[in-house]
CSV table of C-alpha atoms in Angstrom, one decimal:
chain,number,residue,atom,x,y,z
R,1,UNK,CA,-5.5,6.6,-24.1
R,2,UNK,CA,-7.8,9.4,-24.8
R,3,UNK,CA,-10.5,7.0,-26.6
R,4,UNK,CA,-14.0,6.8,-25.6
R,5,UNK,CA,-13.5,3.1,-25.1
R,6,UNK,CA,-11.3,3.7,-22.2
R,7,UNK,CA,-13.1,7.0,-21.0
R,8,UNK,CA,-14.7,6.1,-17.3
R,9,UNK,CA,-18.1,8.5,-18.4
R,10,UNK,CA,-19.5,8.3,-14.4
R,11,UNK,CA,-16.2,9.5,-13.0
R,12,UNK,CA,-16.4,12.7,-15.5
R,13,UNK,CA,-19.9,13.2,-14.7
R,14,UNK,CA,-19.0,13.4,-11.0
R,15,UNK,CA,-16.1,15.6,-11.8
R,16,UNK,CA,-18.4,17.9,-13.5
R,17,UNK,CA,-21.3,18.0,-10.8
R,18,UNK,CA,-17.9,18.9,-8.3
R,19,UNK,CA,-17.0,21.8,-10.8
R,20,UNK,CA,-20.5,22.9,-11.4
R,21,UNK,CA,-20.8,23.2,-6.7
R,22,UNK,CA,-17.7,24.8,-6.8
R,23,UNK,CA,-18.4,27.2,-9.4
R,24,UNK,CA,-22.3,27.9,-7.7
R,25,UNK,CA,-20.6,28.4,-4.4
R,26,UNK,CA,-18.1,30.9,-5.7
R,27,UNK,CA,-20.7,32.7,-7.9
R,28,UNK,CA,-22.8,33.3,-4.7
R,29,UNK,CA,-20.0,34.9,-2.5
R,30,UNK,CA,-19.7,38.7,-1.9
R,31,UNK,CA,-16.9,40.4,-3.7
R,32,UNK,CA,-13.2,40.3,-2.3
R,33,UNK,CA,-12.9,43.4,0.0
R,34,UNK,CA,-11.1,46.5,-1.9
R,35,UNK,CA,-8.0,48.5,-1.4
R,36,UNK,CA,-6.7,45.5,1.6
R,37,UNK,CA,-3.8,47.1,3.0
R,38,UNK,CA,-1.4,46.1,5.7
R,39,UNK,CA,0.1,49.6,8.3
R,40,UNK,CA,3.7,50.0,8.6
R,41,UNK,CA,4.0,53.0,9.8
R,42,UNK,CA,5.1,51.6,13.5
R,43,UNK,CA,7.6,48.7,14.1
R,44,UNK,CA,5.8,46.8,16.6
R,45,UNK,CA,4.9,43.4,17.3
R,46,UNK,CA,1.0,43.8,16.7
R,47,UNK,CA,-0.6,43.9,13.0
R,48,UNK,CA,-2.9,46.6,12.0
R,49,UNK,CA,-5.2,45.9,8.9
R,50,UNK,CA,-7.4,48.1,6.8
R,51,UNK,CA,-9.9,47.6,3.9
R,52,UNK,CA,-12.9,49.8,1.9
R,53,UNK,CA,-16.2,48.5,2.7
R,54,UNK,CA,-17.5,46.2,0.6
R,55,UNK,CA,-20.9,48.1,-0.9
R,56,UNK,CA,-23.1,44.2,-1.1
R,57,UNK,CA,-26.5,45.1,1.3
R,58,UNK,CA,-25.7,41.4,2.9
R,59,UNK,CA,-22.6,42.1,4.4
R,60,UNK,CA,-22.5,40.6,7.8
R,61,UNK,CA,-19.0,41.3,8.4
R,62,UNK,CA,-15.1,40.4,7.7
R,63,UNK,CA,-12.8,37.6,8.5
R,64,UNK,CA,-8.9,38.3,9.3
R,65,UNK,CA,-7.0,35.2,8.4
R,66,UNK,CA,-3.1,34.4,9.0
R,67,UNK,CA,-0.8,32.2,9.0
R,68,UNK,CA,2.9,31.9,9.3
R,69,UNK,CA,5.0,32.2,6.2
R,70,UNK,CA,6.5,28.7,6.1
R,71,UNK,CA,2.4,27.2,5.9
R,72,UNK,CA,0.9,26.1,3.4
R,73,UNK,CA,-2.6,26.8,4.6
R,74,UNK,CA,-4.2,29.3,6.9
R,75,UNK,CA,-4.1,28.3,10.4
R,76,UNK,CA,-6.2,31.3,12.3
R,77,UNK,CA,-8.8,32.9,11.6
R,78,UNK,CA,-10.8,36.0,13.3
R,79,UNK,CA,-14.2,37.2,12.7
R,80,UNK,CA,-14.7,40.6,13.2
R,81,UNK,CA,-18.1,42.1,12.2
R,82,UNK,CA,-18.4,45.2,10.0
R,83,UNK,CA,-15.9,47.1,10.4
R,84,UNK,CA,-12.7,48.0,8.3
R,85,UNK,CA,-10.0,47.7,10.5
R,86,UNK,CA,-8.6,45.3,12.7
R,87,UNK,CA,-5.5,45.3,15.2
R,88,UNK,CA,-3.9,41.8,15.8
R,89,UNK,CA,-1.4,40.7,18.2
R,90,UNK,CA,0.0,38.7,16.1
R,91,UNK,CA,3.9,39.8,14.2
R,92,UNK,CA,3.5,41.2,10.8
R,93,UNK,CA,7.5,39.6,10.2
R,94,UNK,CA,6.6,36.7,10.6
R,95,UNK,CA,3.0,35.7,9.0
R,96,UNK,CA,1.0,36.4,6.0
R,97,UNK,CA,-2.6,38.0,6.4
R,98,UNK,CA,-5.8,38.0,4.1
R,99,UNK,CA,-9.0,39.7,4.1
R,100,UNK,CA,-12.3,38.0,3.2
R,101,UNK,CA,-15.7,39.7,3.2
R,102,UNK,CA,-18.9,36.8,4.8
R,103,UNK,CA,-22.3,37.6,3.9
R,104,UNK,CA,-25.2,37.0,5.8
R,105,UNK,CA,-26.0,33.4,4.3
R,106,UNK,CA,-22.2,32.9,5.7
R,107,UNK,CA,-20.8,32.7,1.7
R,108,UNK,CA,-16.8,34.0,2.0
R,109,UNK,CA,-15.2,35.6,-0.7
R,110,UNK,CA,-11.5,34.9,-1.5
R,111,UNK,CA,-9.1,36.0,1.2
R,112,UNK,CA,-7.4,39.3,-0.2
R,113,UNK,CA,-3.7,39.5,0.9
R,114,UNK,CA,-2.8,43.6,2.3
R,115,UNK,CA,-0.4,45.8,0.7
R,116,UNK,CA,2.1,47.7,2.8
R,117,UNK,CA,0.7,51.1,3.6
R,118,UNK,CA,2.0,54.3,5.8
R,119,UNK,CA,-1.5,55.6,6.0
């Protein structure tokens, strides 16, 4: 039950030291990169993505991750400086892509996922 009796108090302290690094480490990563959108204007094997520059002074660059729609986790991942594009040859048919913005302490924000786009 839920009385103090049977309350383990070191295993909820450690739980909150856990929450308390996990919350630090988010709070010190950039912001998601903005407007993450995946082209479709050609039908070709190869993956173009485009993002808005993240406005942070300590931007080091971007990572492109992907992985294939029936995993769980991503699998690869591709740095790729400052810049806000990046071709792939990898299928857009048959993966799932995000966009995450690294600052130069090498904190990564969440992975954005692209919207289709014809620009």
């Amino acid at each position: 039950g839920d009385l103090p009796e049977h309350v383990d108090f070191g295993y909820v302290a450690d739980v909150a030291r856990v929450n308390a690094a996990a919350l630090a480490t988010l709070a010190r990563a950039p912001a998601p990169p903005a407007h993450v959108r995946i082209i479709t204007t050609k039908l070709t094997d190869e993956t173009t993505l485009r993002w808005d520059a993240n406005t942070e002074p300590d931007i080091a660059g971007y990572e492109i991750l992907w992985r294939e729609t029936s995993a769980p986790r991503w699998r690869e991942s591709k740095h790729v400086g400052k810049v806000t594009q990046c071709d792939l040859p990898v299928s857009k048919d048959n993966h799932f892509f995000g966009v995450a913005a690294i600052d130069k302490a090498g904190h990564s924000s969440q992975a954005v996922f692209p919207i289709p786009s014809r620009e």
